[in-house]
Coordinates of N, CA and C in Angstrom, one line a residue:
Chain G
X1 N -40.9 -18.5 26.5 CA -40.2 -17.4 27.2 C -40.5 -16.1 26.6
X2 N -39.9 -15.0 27.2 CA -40.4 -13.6 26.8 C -39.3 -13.0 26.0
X3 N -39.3 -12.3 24.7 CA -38.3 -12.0 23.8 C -39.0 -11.1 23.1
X4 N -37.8 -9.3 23.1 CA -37.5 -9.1 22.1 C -37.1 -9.1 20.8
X5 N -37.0 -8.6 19.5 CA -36.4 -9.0 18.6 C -36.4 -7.9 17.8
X6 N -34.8 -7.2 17.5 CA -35.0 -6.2 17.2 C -33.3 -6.1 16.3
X7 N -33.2 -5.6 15.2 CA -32.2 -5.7 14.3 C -30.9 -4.8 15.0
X8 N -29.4 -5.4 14.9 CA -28.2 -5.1 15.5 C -28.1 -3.5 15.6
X9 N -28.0 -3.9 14.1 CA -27.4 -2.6 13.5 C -27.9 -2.1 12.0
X10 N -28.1 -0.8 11.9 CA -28.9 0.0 10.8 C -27.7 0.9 10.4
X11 N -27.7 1.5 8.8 CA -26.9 2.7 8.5 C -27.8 3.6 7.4
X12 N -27.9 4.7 7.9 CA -28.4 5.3 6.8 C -28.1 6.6 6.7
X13 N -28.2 7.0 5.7 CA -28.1 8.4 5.2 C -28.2 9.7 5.8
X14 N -27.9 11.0 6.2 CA -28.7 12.2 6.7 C -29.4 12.8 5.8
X15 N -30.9 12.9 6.0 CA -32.1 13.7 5.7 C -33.1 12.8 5.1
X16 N -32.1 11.3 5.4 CA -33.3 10.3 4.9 C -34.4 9.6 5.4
X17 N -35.1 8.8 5.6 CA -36.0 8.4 6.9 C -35.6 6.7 6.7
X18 N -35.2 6.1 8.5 CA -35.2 4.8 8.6 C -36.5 4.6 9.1
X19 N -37.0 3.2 9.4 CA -37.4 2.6 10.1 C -36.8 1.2 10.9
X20 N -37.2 1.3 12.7 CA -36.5 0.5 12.9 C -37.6 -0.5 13.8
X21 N -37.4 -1.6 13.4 CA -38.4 -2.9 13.8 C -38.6 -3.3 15.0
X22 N -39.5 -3.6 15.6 CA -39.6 -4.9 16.9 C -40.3 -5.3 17.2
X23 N -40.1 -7.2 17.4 CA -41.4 -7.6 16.9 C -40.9 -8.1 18.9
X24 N -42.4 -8.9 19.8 CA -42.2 -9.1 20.3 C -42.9 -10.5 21.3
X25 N -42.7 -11.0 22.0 CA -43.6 -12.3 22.6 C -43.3 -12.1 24.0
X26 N -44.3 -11.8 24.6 CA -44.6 -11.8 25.7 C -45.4 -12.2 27.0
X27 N -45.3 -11.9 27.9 CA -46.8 -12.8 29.1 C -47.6 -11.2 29.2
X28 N -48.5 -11.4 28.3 CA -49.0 -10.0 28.5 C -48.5 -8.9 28.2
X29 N -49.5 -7.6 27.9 CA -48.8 -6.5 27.1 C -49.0 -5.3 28.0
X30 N -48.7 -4.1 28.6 CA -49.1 -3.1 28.8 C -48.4 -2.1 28.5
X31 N -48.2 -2.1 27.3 CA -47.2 -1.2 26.5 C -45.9 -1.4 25.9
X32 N -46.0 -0.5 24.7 CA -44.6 -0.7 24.1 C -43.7 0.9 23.9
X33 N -42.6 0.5 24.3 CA -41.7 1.9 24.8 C -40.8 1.8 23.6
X34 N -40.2 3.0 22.9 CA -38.7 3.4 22.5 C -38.0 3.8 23.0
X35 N -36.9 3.9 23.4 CA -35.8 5.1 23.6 C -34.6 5.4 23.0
X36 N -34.5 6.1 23.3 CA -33.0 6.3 22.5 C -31.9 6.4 23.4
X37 N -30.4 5.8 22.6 CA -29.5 6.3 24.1 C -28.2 6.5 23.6
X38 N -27.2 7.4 23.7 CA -26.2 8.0 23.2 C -25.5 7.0 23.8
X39 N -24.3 6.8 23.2 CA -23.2 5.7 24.1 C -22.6 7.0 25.7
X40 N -22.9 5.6 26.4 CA -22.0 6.4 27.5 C -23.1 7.4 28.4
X41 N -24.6 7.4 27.7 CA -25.5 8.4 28.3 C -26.6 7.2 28.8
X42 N -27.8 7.6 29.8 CA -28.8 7.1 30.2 C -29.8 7.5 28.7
X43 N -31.1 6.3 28.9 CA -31.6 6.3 27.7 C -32.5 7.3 27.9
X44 N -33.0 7.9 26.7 CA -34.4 9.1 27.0 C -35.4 8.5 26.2
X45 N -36.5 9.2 26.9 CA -37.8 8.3 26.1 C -38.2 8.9 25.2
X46 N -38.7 8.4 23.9 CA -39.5 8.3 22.6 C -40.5 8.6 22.7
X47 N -41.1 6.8 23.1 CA -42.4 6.7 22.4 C -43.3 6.1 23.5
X48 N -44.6 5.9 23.5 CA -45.2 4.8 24.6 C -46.5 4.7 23.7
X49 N -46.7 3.3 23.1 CA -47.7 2.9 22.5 C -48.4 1.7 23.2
X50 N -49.7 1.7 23.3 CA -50.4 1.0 24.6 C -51.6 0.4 23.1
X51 N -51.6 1.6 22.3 CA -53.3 0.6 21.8 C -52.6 1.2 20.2
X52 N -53.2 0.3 19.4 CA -52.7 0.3 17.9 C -53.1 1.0 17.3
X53 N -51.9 1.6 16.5 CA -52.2 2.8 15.3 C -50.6 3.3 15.7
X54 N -50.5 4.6 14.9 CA -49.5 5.3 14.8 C -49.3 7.0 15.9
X55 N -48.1 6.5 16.1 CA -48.2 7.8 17.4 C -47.3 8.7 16.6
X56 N -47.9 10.0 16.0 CA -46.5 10.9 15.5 C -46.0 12.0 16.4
X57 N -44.3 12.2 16.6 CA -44.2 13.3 17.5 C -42.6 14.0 16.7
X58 N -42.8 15.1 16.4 CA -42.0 15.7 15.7 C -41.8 15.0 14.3
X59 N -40.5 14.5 14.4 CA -39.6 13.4 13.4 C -39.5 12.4 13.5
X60 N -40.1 11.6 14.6 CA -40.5 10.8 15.3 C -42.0 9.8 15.1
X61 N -41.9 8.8 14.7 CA -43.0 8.2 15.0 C -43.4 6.4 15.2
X62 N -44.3 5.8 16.4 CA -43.9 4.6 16.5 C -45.8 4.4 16.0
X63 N -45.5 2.6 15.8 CA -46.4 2.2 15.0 C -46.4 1.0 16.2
X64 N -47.7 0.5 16.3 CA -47.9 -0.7 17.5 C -49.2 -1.6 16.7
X65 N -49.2 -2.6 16.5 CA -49.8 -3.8 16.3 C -49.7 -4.6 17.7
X66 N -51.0 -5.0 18.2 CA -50.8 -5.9 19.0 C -50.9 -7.3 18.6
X67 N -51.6 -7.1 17.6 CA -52.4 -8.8 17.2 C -51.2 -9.3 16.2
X68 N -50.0 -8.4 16.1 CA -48.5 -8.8 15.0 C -47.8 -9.4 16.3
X69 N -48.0 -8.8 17.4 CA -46.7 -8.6 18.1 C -45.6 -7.7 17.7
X70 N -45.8 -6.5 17.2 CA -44.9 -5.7 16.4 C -45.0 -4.6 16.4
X71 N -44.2 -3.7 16.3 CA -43.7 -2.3 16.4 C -42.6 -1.8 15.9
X72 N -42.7 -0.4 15.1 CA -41.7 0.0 14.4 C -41.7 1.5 15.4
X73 N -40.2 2.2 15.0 CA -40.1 3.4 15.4 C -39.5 3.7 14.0
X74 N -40.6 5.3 13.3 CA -39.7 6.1 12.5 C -39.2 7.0 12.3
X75 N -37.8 7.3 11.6 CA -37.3 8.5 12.1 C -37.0 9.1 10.2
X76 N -37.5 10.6 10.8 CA -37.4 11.4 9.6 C -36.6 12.4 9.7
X77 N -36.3 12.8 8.3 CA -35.1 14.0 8.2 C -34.1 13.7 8.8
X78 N -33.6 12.9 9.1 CA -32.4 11.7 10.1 C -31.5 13.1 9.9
X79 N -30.4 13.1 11.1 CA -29.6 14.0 11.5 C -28.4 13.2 11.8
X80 N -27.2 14.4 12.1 CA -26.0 13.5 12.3 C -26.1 12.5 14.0
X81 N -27.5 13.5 14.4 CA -27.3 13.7 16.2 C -28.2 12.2 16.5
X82 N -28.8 11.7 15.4 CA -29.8 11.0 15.7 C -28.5 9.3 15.9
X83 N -27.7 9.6 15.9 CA -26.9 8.6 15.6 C -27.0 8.0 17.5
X84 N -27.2 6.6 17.1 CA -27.5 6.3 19.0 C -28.2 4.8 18.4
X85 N -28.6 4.3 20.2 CA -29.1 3.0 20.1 C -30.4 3.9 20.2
X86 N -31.2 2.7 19.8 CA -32.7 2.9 20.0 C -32.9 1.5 20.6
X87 N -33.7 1.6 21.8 CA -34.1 0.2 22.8 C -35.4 0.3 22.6
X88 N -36.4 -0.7 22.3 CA -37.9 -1.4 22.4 C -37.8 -2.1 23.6
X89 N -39.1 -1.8 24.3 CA -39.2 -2.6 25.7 C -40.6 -2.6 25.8
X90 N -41.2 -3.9 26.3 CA -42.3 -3.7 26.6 C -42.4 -4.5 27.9
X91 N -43.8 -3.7 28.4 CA -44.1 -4.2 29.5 C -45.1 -5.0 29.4
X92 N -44.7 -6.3 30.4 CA -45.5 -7.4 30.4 C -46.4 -6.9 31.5
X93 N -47.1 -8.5 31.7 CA -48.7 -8.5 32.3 C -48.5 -8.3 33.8
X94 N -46.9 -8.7 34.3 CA -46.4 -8.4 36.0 C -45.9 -6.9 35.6
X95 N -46.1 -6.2 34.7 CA -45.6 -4.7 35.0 C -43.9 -5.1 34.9
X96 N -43.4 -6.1 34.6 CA -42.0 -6.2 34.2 C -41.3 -5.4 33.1
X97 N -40.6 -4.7 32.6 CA -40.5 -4.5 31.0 C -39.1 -5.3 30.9
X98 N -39.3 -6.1 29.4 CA -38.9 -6.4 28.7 C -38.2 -5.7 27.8
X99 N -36.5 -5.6 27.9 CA -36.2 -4.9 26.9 C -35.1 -5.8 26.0
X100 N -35.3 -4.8 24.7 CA -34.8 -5.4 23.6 C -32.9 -4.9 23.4
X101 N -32.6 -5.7 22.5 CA -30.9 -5.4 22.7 C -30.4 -4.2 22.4
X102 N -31.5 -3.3 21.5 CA -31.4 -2.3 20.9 C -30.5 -2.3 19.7
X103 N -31.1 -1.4 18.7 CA -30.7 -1.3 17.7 C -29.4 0.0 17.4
X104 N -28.0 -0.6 17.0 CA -27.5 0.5 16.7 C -27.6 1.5 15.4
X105 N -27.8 2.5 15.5 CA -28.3 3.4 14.1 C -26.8 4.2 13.8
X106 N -26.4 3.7 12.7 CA -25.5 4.9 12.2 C -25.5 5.9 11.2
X107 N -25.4 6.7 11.5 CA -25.8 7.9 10.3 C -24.8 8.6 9.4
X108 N -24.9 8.2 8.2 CA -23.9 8.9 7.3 C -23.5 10.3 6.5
X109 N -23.5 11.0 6.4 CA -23.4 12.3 5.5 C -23.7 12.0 4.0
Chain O
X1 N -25.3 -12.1 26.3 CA -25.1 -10.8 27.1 C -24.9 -10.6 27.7
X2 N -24.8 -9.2 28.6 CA -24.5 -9.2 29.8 C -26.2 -8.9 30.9
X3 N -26.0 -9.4 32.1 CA -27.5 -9.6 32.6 C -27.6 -8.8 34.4
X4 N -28.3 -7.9 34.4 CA -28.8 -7.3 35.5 C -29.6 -7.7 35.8
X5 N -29.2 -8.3 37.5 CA -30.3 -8.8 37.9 C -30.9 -7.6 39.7
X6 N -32.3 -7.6 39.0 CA -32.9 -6.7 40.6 C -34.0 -7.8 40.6
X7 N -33.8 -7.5 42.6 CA -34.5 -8.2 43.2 C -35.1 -7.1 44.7
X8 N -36.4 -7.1 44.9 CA -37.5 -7.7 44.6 C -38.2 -7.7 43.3
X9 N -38.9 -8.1 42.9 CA -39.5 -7.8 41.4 C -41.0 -7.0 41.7
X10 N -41.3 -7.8 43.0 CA -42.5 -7.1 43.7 C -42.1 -7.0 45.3
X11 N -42.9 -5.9 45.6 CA -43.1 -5.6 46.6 C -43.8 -4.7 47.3
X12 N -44.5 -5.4 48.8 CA -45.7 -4.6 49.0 C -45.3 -4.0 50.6
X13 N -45.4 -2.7 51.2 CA -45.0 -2.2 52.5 C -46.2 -1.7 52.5
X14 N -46.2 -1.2 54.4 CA -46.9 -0.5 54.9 C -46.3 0.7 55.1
X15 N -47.2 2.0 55.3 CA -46.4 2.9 55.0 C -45.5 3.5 56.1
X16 N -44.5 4.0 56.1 CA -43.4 4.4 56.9 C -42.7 3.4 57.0
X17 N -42.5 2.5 56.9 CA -41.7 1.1 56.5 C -40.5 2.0 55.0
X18 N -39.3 1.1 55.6 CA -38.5 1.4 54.2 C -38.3 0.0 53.7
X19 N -37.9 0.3 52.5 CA -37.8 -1.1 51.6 C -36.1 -0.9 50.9
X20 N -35.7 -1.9 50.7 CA -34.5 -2.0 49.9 C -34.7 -2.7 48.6
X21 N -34.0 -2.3 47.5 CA -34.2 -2.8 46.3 C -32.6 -3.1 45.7
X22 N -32.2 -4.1 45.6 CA -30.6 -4.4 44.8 C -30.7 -4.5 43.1
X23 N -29.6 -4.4 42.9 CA -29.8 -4.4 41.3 C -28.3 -5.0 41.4
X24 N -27.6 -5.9 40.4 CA -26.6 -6.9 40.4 C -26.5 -6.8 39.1
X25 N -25.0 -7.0 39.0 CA -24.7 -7.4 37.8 C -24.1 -8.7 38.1
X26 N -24.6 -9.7 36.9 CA -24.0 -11.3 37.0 C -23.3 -11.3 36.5
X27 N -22.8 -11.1 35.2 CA -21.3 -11.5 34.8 C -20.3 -10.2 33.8
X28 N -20.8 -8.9 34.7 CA -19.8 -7.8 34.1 C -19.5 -7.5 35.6
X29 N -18.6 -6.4 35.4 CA -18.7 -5.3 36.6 C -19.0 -4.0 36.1
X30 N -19.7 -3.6 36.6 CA -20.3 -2.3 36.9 C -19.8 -1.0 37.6
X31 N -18.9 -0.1 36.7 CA -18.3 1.2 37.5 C -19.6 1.9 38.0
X32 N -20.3 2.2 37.0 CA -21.5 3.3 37.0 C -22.7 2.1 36.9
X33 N -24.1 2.4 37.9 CA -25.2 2.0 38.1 C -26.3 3.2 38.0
X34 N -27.6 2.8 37.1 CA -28.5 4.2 37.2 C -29.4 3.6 37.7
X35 N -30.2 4.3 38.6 CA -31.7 3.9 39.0 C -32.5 5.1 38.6
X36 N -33.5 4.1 38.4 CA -34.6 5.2 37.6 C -36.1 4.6 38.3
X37 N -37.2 5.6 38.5 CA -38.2 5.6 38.3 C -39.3 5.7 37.5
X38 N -40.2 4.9 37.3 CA -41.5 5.1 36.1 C -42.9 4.8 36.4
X39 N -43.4 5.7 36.4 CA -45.3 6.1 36.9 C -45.7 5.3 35.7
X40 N -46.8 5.2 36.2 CA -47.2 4.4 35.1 C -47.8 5.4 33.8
X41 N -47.4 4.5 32.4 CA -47.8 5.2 31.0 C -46.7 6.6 31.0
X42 N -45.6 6.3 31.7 CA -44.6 7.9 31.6 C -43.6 7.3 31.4
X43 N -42.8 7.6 30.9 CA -41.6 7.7 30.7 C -40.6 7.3 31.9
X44 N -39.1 6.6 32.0 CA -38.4 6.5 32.9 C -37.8 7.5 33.3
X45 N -37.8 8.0 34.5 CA -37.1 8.8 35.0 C -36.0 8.8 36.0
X46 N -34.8 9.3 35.2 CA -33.1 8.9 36.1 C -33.4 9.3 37.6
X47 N -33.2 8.9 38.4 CA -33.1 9.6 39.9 C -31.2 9.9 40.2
X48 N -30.9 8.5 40.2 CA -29.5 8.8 40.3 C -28.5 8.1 39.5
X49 N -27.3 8.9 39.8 CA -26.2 8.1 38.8 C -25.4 7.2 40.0
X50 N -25.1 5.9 40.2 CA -23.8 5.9 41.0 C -22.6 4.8 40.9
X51 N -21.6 5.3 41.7 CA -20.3 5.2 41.1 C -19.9 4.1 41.8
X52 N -19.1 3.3 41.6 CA -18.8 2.2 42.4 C -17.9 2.9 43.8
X53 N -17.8 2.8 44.7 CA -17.0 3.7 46.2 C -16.9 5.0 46.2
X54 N -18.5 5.5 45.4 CA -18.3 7.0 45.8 C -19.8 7.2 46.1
X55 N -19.8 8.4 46.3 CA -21.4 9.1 46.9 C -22.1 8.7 45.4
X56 N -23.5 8.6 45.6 CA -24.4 8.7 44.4 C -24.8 10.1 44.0
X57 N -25.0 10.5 42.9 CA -25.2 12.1 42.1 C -26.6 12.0 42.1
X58 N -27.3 12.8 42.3 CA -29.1 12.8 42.5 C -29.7 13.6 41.7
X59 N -30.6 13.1 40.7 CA -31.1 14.3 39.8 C -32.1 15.4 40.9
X60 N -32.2 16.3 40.1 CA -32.8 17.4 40.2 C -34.1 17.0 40.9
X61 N -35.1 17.1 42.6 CA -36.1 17.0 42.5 C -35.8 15.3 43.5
X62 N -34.7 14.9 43.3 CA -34.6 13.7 43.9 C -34.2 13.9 45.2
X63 N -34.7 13.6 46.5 CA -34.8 13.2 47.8 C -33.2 12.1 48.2
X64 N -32.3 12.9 48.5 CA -31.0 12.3 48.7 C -31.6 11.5 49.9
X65 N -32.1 11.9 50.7 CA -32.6 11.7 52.2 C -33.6 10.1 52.3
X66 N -34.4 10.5 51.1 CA -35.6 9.2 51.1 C -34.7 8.4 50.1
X67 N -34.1 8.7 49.2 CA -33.4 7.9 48.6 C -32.0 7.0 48.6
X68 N -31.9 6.2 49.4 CA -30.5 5.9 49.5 C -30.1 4.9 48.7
X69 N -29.0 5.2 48.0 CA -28.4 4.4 47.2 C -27.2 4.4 47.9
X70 N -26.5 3.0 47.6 CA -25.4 2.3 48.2 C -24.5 1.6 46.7
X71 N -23.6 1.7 46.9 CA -22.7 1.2 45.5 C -21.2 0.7 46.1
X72 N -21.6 0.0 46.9 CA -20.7 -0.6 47.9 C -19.3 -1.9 46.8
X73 N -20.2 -2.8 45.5 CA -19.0 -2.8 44.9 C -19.3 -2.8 43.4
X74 N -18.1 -3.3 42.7 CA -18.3 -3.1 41.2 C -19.7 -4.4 40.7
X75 N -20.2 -5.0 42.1 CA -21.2 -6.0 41.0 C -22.7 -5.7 41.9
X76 N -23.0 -4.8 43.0 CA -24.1 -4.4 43.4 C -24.6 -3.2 43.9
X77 N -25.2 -2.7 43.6 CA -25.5 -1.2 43.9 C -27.4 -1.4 44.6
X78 N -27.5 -0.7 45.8 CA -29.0 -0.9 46.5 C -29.3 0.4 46.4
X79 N -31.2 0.7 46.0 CA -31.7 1.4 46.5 C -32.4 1.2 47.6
X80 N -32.6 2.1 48.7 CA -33.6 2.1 49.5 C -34.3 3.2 49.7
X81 N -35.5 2.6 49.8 CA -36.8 3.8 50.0 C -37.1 3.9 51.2
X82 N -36.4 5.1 52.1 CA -36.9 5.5 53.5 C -38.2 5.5 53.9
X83 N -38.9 5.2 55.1 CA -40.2 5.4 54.9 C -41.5 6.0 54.2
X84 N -41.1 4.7 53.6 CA -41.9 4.7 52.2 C -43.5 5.3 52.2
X85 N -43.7 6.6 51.5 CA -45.6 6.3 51.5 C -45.8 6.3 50.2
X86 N -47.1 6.0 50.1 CA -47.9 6.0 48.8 C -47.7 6.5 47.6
X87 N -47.3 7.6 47.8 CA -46.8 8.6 47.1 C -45.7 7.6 45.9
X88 N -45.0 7.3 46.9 CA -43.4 6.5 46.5 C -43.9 4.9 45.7
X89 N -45.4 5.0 45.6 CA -45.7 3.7 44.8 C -45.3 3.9 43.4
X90 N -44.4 3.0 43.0 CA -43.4 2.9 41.9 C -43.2 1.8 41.0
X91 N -42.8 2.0 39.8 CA -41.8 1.1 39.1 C -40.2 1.5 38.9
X92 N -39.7 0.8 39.8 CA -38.1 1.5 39.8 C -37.1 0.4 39.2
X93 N -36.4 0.9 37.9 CA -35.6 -0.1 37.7 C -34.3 0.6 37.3
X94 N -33.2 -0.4 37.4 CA -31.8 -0.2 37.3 C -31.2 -0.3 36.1
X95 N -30.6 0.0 35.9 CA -29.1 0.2 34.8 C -28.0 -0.1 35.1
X96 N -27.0 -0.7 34.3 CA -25.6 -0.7 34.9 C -24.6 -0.7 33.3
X97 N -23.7 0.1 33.6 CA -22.7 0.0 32.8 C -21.6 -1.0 33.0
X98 N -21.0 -1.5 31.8 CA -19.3 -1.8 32.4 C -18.7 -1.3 32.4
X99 N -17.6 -1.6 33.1 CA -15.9 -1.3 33.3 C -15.4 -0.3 32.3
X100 N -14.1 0.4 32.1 CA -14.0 0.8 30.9 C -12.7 -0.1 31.1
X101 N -12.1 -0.3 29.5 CA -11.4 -0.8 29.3 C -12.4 -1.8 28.0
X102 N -13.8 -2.1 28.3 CA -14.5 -3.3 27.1 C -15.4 -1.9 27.1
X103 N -15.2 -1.1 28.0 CA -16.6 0.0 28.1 C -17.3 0.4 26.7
X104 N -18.3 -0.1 26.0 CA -18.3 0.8 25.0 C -19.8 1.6 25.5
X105 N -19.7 1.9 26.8 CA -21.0 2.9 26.8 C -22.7 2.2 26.9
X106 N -22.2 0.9 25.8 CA -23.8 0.1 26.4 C -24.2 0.2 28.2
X107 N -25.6 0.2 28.1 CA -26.0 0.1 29.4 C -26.9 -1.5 28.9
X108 N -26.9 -1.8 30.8 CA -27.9 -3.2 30.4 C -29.0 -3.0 31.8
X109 N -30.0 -3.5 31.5 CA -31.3 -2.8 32.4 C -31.4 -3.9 33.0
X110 N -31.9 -3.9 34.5 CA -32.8 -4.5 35.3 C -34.0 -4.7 34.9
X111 N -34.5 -5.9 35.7 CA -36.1 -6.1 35.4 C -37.2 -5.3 35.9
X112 N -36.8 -4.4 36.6 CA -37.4 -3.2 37.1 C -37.9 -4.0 38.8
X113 N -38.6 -3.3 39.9 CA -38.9 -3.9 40.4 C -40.1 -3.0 41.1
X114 N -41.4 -3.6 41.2 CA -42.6 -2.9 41.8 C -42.8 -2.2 43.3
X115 N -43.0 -1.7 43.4 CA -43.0 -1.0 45.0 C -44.7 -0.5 45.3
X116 N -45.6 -1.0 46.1 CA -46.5 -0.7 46.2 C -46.5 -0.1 47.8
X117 N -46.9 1.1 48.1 CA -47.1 1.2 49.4 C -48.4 1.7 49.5
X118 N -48.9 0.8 50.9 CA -50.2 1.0 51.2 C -50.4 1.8 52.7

């Protein structure tokens, strides 16, 4: 079967940097997505990593292995605002995406 | 978990042909449903919010007219793509929230569903 796997729940610090995991098994790859989503809000997109290496964008940055099955998203200078799910999803080989349960991030003072 | 299910997963029209696309929730109910669109290698993009027995809210740029969404009850909400062209070749997938009262804001996604018009 097709499964993400991606940690519940994270807590960390403000002005610290997390990283947050996801490993994945799929029928085929054509990308791997982040988002982020405020409770109660539609999700906004991150990241879109298709070929391996590191994508940096602001405070922001996701990391893709294909040959792991894996991806991380990292977040720097962490804020109070950054506080939200972060969803991994990827798209399989029918253009399906697969998404993960999402990780809740909480952020402390 | 909770599981949205959309159906077709694929689909292929000719153009001016409309298509309908459902998105279902199996074992919540769903006040609010989002449907979104995604080009390929872009990002998802909200089209609309909708409520269960009220009009649907249309983002900015969205085609109330080509776009009809229906949210007839708390476990199915349809899009349909008016005569569909090429243009409208898509990956469109849904969202649905629960109820409030367990509401805690999670959304749970559809499988998306392909729309090819030729």
């Amino acid at each position: 079967g097709q499964n993400i796997d991606q940690p519940t729940e994270m807590t960390a610090t403000e002005g610290a940097i997390v990283q947050i995991n996801c490993t994945y098994q799929t029928s085929g790859f054509n990308g791997l997505f982040w988002y982020q989503q405020h409770a109660g809000e539609a999700p906004t997109f991150l990241s879109y990593n298709v070929l391996d290496g590191l994508e940096e964008k602001g405070r922001f940055s996701s990391f893709l292995s294909r040959s792991k099955g894996y991806s991380y998203l990292l977040l720097k200078e962490l804020q109070m605002k950054d506080s939200a799910s972060y969803l991994c999803a990827v798209m399989d080989s029918n253009y399906q995406l697969i998404w993960g349960a999402g990780t809740k991030l909480i952020i402390k003072p | 978990g909770a599981v949205v299910s959309q159906h077709p997963s694929w689909v292929i029209c000719k153009s001016g042909t409309s298509v309908k696309i459902e998105c279902r929730s199996l074992d919540f109910q769903a006040t609010t449903m989002f449907w979104y669109r995604q080009f390929p290698k872009q990002s998802l993009m909200l089209m609309a919010t909708s409520n269960e027995g009220s009009k649907a809210t249309y983002e900015q740029g969205v085609e109330k007219d080509k776009f009809l969404i229906n949210h007839a009850s708390l476990t199915l909400s349809t899009l349909t793509v008016t005569s569909a062209h090429p243009e409208d070749s898509s990956f469109y997938i849904c969202s649905a929230r629960a109820v409030a009262g367990g509401d805690t804001g999670e959304l749970f996604f559809g499988e998306g569903s392909r729309l090819t018009v030729l």
